[in-house]
GROMACS .gro file of C-alpha atoms in nm:
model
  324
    1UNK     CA    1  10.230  -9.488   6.626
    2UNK     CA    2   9.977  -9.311   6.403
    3UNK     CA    3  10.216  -8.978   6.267
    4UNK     CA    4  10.026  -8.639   6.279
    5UNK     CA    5   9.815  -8.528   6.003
    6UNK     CA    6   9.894  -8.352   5.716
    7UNK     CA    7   9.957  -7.965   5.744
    8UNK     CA    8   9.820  -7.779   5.504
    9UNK     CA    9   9.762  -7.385   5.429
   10UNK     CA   10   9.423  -7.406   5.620
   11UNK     CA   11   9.269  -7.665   5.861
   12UNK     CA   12   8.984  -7.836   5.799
   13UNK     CA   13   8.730  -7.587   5.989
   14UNK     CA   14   8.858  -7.276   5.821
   15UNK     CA   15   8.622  -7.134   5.555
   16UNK     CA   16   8.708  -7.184   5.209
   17UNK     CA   17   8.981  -6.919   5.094
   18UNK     CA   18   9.207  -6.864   5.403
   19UNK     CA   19   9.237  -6.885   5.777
   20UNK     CA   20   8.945  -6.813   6.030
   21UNK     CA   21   8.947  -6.492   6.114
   22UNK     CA   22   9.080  -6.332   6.452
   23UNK     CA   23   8.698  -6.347   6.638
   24UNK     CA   24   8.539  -6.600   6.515
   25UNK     CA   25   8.291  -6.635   6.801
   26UNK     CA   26   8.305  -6.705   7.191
   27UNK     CA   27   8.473  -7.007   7.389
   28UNK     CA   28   8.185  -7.257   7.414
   29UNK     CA   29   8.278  -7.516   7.723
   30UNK     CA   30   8.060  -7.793   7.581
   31UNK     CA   31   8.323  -7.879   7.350
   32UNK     CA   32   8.137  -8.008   7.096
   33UNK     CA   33   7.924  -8.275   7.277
   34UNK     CA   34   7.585  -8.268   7.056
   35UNK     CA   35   7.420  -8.393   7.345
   36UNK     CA   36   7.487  -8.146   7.589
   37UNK     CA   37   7.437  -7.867   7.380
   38UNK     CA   38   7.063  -8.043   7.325
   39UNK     CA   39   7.015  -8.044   7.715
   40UNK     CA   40   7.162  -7.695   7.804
   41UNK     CA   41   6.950  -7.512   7.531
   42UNK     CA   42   6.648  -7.675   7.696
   43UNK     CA   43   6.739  -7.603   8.001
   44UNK     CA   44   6.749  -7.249   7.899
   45UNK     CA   45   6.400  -7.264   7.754
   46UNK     CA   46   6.305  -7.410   8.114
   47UNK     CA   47   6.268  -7.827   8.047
   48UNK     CA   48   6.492  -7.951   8.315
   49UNK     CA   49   6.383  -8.355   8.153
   50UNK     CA   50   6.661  -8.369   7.906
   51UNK     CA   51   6.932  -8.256   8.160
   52UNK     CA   52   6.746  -8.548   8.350
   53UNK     CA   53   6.795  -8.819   8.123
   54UNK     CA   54   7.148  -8.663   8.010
   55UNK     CA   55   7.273  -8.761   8.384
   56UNK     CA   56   7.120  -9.050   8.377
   57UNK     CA   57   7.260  -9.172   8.073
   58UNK     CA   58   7.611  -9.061   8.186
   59UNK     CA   59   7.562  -9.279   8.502
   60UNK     CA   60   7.948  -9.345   8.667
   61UNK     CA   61   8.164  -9.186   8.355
   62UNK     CA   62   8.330  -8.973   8.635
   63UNK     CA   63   8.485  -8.693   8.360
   64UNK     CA   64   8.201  -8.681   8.115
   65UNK     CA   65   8.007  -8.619   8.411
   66UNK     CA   66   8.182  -8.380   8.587
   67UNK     CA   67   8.254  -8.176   8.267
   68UNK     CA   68   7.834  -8.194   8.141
   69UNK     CA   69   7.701  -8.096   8.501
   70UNK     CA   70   7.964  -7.790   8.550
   71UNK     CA   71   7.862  -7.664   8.151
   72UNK     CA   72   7.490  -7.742   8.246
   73UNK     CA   73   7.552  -7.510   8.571
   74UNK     CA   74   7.634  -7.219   8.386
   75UNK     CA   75   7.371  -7.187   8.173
   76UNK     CA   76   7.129  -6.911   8.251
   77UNK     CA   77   6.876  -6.957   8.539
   78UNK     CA   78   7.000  -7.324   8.588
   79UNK     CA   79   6.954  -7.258   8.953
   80UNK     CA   80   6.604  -7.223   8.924
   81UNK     CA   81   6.575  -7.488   8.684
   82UNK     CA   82   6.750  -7.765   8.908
   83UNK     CA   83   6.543  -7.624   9.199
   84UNK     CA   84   6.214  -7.722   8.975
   85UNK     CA   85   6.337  -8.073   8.926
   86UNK     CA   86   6.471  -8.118   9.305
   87UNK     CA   87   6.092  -8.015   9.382
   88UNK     CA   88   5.943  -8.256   9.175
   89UNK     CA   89   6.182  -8.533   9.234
   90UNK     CA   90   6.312  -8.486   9.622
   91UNK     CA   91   6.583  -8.682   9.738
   92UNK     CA   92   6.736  -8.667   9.357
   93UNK     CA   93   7.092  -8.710   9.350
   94UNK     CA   94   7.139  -8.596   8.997
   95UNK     CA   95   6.921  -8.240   9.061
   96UNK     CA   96   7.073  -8.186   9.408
   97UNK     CA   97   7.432  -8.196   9.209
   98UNK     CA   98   7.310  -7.972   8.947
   99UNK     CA   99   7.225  -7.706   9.178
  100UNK     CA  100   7.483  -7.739   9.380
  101UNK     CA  101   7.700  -7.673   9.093
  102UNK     CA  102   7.488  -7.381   8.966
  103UNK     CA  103   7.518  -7.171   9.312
  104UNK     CA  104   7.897  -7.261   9.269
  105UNK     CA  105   7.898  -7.132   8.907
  106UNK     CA  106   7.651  -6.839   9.076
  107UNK     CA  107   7.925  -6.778   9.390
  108UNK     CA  108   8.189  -6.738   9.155
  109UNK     CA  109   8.042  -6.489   8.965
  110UNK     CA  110   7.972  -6.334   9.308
  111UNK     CA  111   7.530  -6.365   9.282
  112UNK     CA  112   7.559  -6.632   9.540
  113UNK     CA  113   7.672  -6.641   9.862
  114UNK     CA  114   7.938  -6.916   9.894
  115UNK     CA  115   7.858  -7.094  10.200
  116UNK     CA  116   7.491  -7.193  10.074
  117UNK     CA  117   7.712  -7.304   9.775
  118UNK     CA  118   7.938  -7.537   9.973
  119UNK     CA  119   7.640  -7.618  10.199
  120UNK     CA  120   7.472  -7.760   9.864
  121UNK     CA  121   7.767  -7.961   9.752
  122UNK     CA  122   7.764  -8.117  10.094
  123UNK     CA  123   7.415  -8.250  10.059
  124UNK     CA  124   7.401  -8.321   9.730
  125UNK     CA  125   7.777  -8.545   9.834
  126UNK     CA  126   7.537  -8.687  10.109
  127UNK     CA  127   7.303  -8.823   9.854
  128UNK     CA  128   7.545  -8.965   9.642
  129UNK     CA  129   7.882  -9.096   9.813
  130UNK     CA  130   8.051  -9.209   9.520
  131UNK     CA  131   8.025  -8.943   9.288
  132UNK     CA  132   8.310  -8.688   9.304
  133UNK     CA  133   8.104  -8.376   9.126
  134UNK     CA  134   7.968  -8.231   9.459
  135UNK     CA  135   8.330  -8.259   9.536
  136UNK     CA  136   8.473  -8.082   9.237
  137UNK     CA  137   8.206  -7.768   9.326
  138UNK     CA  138   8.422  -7.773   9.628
  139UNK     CA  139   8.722  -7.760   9.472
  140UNK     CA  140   8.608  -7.484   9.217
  141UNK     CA  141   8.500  -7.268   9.529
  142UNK     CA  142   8.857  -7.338   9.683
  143UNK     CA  143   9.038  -7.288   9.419
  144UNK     CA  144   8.844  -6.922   9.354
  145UNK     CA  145   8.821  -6.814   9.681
  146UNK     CA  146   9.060  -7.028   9.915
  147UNK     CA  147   9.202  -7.117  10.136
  148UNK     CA  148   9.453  -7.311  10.030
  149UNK     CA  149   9.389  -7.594  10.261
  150UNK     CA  150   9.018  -7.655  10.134
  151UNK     CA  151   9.152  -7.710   9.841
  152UNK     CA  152   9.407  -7.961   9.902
  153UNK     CA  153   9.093  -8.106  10.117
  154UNK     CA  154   8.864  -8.154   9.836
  155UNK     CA  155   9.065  -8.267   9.572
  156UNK     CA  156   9.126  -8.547   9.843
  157UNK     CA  157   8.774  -8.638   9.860
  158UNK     CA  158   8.746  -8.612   9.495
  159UNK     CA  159   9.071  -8.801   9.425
  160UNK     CA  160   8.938  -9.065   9.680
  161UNK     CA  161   8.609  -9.142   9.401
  162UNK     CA  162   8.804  -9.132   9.081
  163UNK     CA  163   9.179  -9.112   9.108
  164UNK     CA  164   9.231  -8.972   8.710
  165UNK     CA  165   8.947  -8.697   8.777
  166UNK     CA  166   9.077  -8.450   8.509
  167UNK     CA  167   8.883  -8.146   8.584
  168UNK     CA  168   9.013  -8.213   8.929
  169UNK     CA  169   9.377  -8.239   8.844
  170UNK     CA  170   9.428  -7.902   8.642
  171UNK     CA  171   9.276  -7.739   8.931
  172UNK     CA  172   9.481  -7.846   9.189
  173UNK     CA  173   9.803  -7.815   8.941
  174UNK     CA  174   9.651  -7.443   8.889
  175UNK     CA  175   9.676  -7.360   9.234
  176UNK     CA  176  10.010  -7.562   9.294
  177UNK     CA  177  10.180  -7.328   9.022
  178UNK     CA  178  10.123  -6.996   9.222
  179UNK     CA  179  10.397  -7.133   9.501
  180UNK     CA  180  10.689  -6.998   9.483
  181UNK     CA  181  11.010  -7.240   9.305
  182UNK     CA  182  11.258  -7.389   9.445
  183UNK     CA  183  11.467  -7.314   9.146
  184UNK     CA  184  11.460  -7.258   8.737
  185UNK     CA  185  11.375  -7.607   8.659
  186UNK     CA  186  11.217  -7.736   8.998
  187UNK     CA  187  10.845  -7.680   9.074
  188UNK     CA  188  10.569  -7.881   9.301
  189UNK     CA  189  10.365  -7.836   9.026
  190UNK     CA  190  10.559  -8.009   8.799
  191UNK     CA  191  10.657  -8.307   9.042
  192UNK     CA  192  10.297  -8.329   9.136
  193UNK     CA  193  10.165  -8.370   8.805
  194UNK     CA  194  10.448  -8.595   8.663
  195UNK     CA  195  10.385  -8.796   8.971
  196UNK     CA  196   9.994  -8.809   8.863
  197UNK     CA  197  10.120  -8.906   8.489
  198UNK     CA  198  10.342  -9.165   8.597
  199UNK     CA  199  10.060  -9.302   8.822
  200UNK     CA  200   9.801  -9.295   8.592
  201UNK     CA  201   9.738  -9.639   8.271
  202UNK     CA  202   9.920  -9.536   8.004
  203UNK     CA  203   9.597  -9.431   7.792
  204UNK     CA  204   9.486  -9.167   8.080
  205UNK     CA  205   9.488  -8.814   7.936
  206UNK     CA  206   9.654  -8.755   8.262
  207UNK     CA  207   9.985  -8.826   8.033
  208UNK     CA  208   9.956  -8.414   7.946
  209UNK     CA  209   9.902  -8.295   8.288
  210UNK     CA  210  10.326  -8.237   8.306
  211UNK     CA  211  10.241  -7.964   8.015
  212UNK     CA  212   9.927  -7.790   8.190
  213UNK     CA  213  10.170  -7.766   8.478
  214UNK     CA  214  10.428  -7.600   8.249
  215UNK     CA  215  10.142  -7.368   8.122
  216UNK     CA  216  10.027  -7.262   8.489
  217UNK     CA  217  10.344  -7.186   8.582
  218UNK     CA  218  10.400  -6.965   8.214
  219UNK     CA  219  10.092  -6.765   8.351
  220UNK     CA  220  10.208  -6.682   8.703
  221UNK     CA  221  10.590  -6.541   8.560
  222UNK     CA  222  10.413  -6.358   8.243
  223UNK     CA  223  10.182  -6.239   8.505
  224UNK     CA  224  10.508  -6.096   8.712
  225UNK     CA  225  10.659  -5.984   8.394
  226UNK     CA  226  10.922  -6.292   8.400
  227UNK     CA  227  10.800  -6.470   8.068
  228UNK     CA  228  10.683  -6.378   7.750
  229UNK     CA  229  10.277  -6.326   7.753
  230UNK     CA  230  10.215  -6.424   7.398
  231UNK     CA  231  10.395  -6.740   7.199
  232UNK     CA  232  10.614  -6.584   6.935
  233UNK     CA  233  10.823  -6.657   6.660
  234UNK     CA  234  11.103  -6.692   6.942
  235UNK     CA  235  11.142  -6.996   7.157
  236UNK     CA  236  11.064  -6.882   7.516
  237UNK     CA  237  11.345  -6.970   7.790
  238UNK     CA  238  11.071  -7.119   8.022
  239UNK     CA  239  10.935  -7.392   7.734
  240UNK     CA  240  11.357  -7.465   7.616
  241UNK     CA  241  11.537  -7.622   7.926
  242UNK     CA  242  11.553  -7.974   7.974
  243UNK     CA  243  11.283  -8.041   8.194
  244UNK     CA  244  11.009  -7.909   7.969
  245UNK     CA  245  11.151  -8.051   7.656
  246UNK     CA  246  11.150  -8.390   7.797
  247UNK     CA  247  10.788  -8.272   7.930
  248UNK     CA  248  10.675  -8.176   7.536
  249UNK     CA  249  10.845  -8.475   7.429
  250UNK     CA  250  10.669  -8.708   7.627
  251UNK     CA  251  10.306  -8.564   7.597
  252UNK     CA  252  10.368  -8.574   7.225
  253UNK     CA  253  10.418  -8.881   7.139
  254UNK     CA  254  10.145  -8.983   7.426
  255UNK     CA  255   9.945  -8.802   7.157
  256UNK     CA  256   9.990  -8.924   6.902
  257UNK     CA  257   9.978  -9.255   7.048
  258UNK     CA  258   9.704  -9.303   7.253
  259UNK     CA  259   9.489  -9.000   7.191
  260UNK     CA  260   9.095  -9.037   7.307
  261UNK     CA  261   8.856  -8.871   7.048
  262UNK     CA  262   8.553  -8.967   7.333
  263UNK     CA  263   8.747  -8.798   7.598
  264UNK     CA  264   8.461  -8.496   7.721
  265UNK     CA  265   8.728  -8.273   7.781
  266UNK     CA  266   9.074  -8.374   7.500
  267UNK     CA  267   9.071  -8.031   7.315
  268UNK     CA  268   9.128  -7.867   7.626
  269UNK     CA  269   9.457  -8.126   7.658
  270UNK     CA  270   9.491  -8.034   7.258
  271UNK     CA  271   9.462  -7.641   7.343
  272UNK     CA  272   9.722  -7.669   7.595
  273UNK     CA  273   9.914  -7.874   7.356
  274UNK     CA  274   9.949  -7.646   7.111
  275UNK     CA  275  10.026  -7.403   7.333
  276UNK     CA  276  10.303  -7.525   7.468
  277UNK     CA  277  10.419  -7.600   7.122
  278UNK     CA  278  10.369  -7.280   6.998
  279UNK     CA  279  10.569  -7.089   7.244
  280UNK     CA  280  10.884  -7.376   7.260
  281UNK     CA  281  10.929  -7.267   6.920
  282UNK     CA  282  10.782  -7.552   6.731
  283UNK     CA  283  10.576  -7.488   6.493
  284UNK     CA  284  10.482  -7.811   6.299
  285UNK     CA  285  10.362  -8.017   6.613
  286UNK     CA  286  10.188  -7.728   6.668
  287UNK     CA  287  10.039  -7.719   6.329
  288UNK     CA  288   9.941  -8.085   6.361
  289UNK     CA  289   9.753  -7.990   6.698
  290UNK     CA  290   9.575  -7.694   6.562
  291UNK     CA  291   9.405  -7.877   6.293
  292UNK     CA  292   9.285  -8.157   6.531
  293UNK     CA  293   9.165  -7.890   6.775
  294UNK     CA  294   8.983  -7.745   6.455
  295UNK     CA  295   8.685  -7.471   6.555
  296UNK     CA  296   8.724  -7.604   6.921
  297UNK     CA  297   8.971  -7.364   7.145
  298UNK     CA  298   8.926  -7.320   7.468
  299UNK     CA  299   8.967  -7.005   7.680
  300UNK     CA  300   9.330  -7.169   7.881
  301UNK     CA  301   9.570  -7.173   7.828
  302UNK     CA  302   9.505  -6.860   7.557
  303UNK     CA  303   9.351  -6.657   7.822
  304UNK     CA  304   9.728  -6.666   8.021
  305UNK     CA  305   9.900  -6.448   7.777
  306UNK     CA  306   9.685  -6.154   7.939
  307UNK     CA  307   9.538  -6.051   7.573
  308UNK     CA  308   9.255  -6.155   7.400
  309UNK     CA  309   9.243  -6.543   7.413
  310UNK     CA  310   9.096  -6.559   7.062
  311UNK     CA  311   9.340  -6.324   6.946
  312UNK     CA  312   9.641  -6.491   7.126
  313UNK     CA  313   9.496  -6.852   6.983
  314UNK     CA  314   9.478  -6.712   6.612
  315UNK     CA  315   9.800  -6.557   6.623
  316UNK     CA  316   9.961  -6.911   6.759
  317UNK     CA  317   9.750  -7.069   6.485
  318UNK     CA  318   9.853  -6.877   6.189
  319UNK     CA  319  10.238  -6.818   6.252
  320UNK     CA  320  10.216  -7.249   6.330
  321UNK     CA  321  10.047  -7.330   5.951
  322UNK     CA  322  10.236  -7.055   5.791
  323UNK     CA  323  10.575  -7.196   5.904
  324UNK     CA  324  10.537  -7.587   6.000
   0.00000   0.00000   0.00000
């Protein structure tokens, strides 16, 4: 078991003298995958070829996929981009999946009208049955705008075509954690995604699932006003019974075990991590996590306290290196 790395005053992607600085930019979903970022940006400039030959190169790699399509979908006018390549190569599985994802990145932000969105993850499903990404546009439609039974429906379908599909999981688990409990330590989130951990090898990031149920359910009671929103120097009560430090426990070591730098979406598992660290009152695994995450946060689990996720992530950050 490889033990966490050294904390220091500063991690590694901090500037020379001190800490980062509260805003030190904007959330960037790519995560750090160079070869994204190179298709996106020409995208943007109107060259749908590289986002071609990304998906091409990505072939079956269900996550990577799932996670460079959705990122690619967001960019400005990918819509009309992936419309450009569907035109010049009908029938394409790859460009019917990218614009289906767009008009579901488009319908969310309400510029779309959602049934031409789910329309276009039907056909661009049609064109390629084994591919769960049409699927997960589904799901992200479902899970935005309900009901709850299409969403249970297409994590099915997606579930069906890659069983570990992460992006898949924490959406489902997101929309599990807004049922009411059946008491202070019983959730069908959290039997749901300990049943997906325990199901899963033992190198699937699935292993931290438990904890983004944990974290779903913190947002839903800070939400109501029954948790703390922002991780303090205090343990909160909802990351200290016995449940959830058997949960931390277990993700952990699964951590520091069996860890996946290639995984397209880890730092969102570190992010959540560290979270969950941070408000259980435990402040040098947190410190570990924080300088493997390094300039890479993501917007959840930072955006649940209902502040500023960059502020809520650099005020987890600095009380965890100033005290672990």
């Amino acid at each position: 078991m490889t033990p966490p790395p050294p904390v220091t005053d500063r991690a590694p992607s901090d500037p020379p003298g001190g800490l980062a600085p509260a805003h030190s930019g904007t959330f960037d979903a790519a995560l750090g995958d160079a070869e994204l970022l190179a298709a996106r940006a020409a995208l943007a400039q109107g060259r749908w070829q590289s986002a071609r030959s990304l998906l091409l190169h990505t072939g079956d790699d269900w996550d990577r996929r799932g996670h460079r399509v959705t990122v690619l979908a967001a960019g400005p006018g990918a819509h009309s981009r992936a419309g450009q390549w569907l035109l010049a190569e009908p029938g394409s599985a790859d460009a019917a999946t990218l614009l289906a994802l767009a008009l579901v990145h488009r319908a969310l932000c309400g510029e779309e009208d959602p049934e031409h969105a789910r329309a276009s993850c039907r056909t661009a499903a049609g064109l390629a049955p084994a591919d769960p990404t049409p699927w997960l546009g589904l799901l992200l439609l479902a899970r935005a705008l309900g009901p709850e039974s299409e969403l249970t429906a297409a994590f099915k379908q997606l579930r069906a075509r890659h069983p570990e599909h992460h992006h898949g999981h924490h959406l489902l688990i997101a929309g599990l954690a807004e049922r009411p409990p059946g008491g202070p330590e019983s959730h069908e989130a959290y039997d749901t995604a300990e049943r997906a951990a325990a199901e899963a090898p033992a190198d699937s990031p699935l292993a931290v699932l438990p904890v983004v149920a944990y974290a779903e359910r913190h947002r839903v009671l800070a939400a109501a006003g029954l948790a703390p929103a922002v991780p303090g120097p205090a343990p909160c009560a909802h990351w200290t019974g016995p449940r959830a430090r058997r949960v931390l426990r277990a993700a952990f070591d699964w951590w520091l075990e069996w860890e996946h730098d290639e995984h397209p979406r880890r730092h969102l598992d570190l992010n959540h991590l560290a979270f969950a660290m941070s408000a259980a009152g435990r402040p040098a695994e947190a410190a570990a996590l924080f300088h493997r995450i390094g300039p890479h946060a993501t917007r959840a689990p930072w955006s649940y306290t209902g502040q500023d996720p960059w502020a809520a992530f650099h005020q987890a950050r600095a009380h965890a290196l100033a005290t672990g």
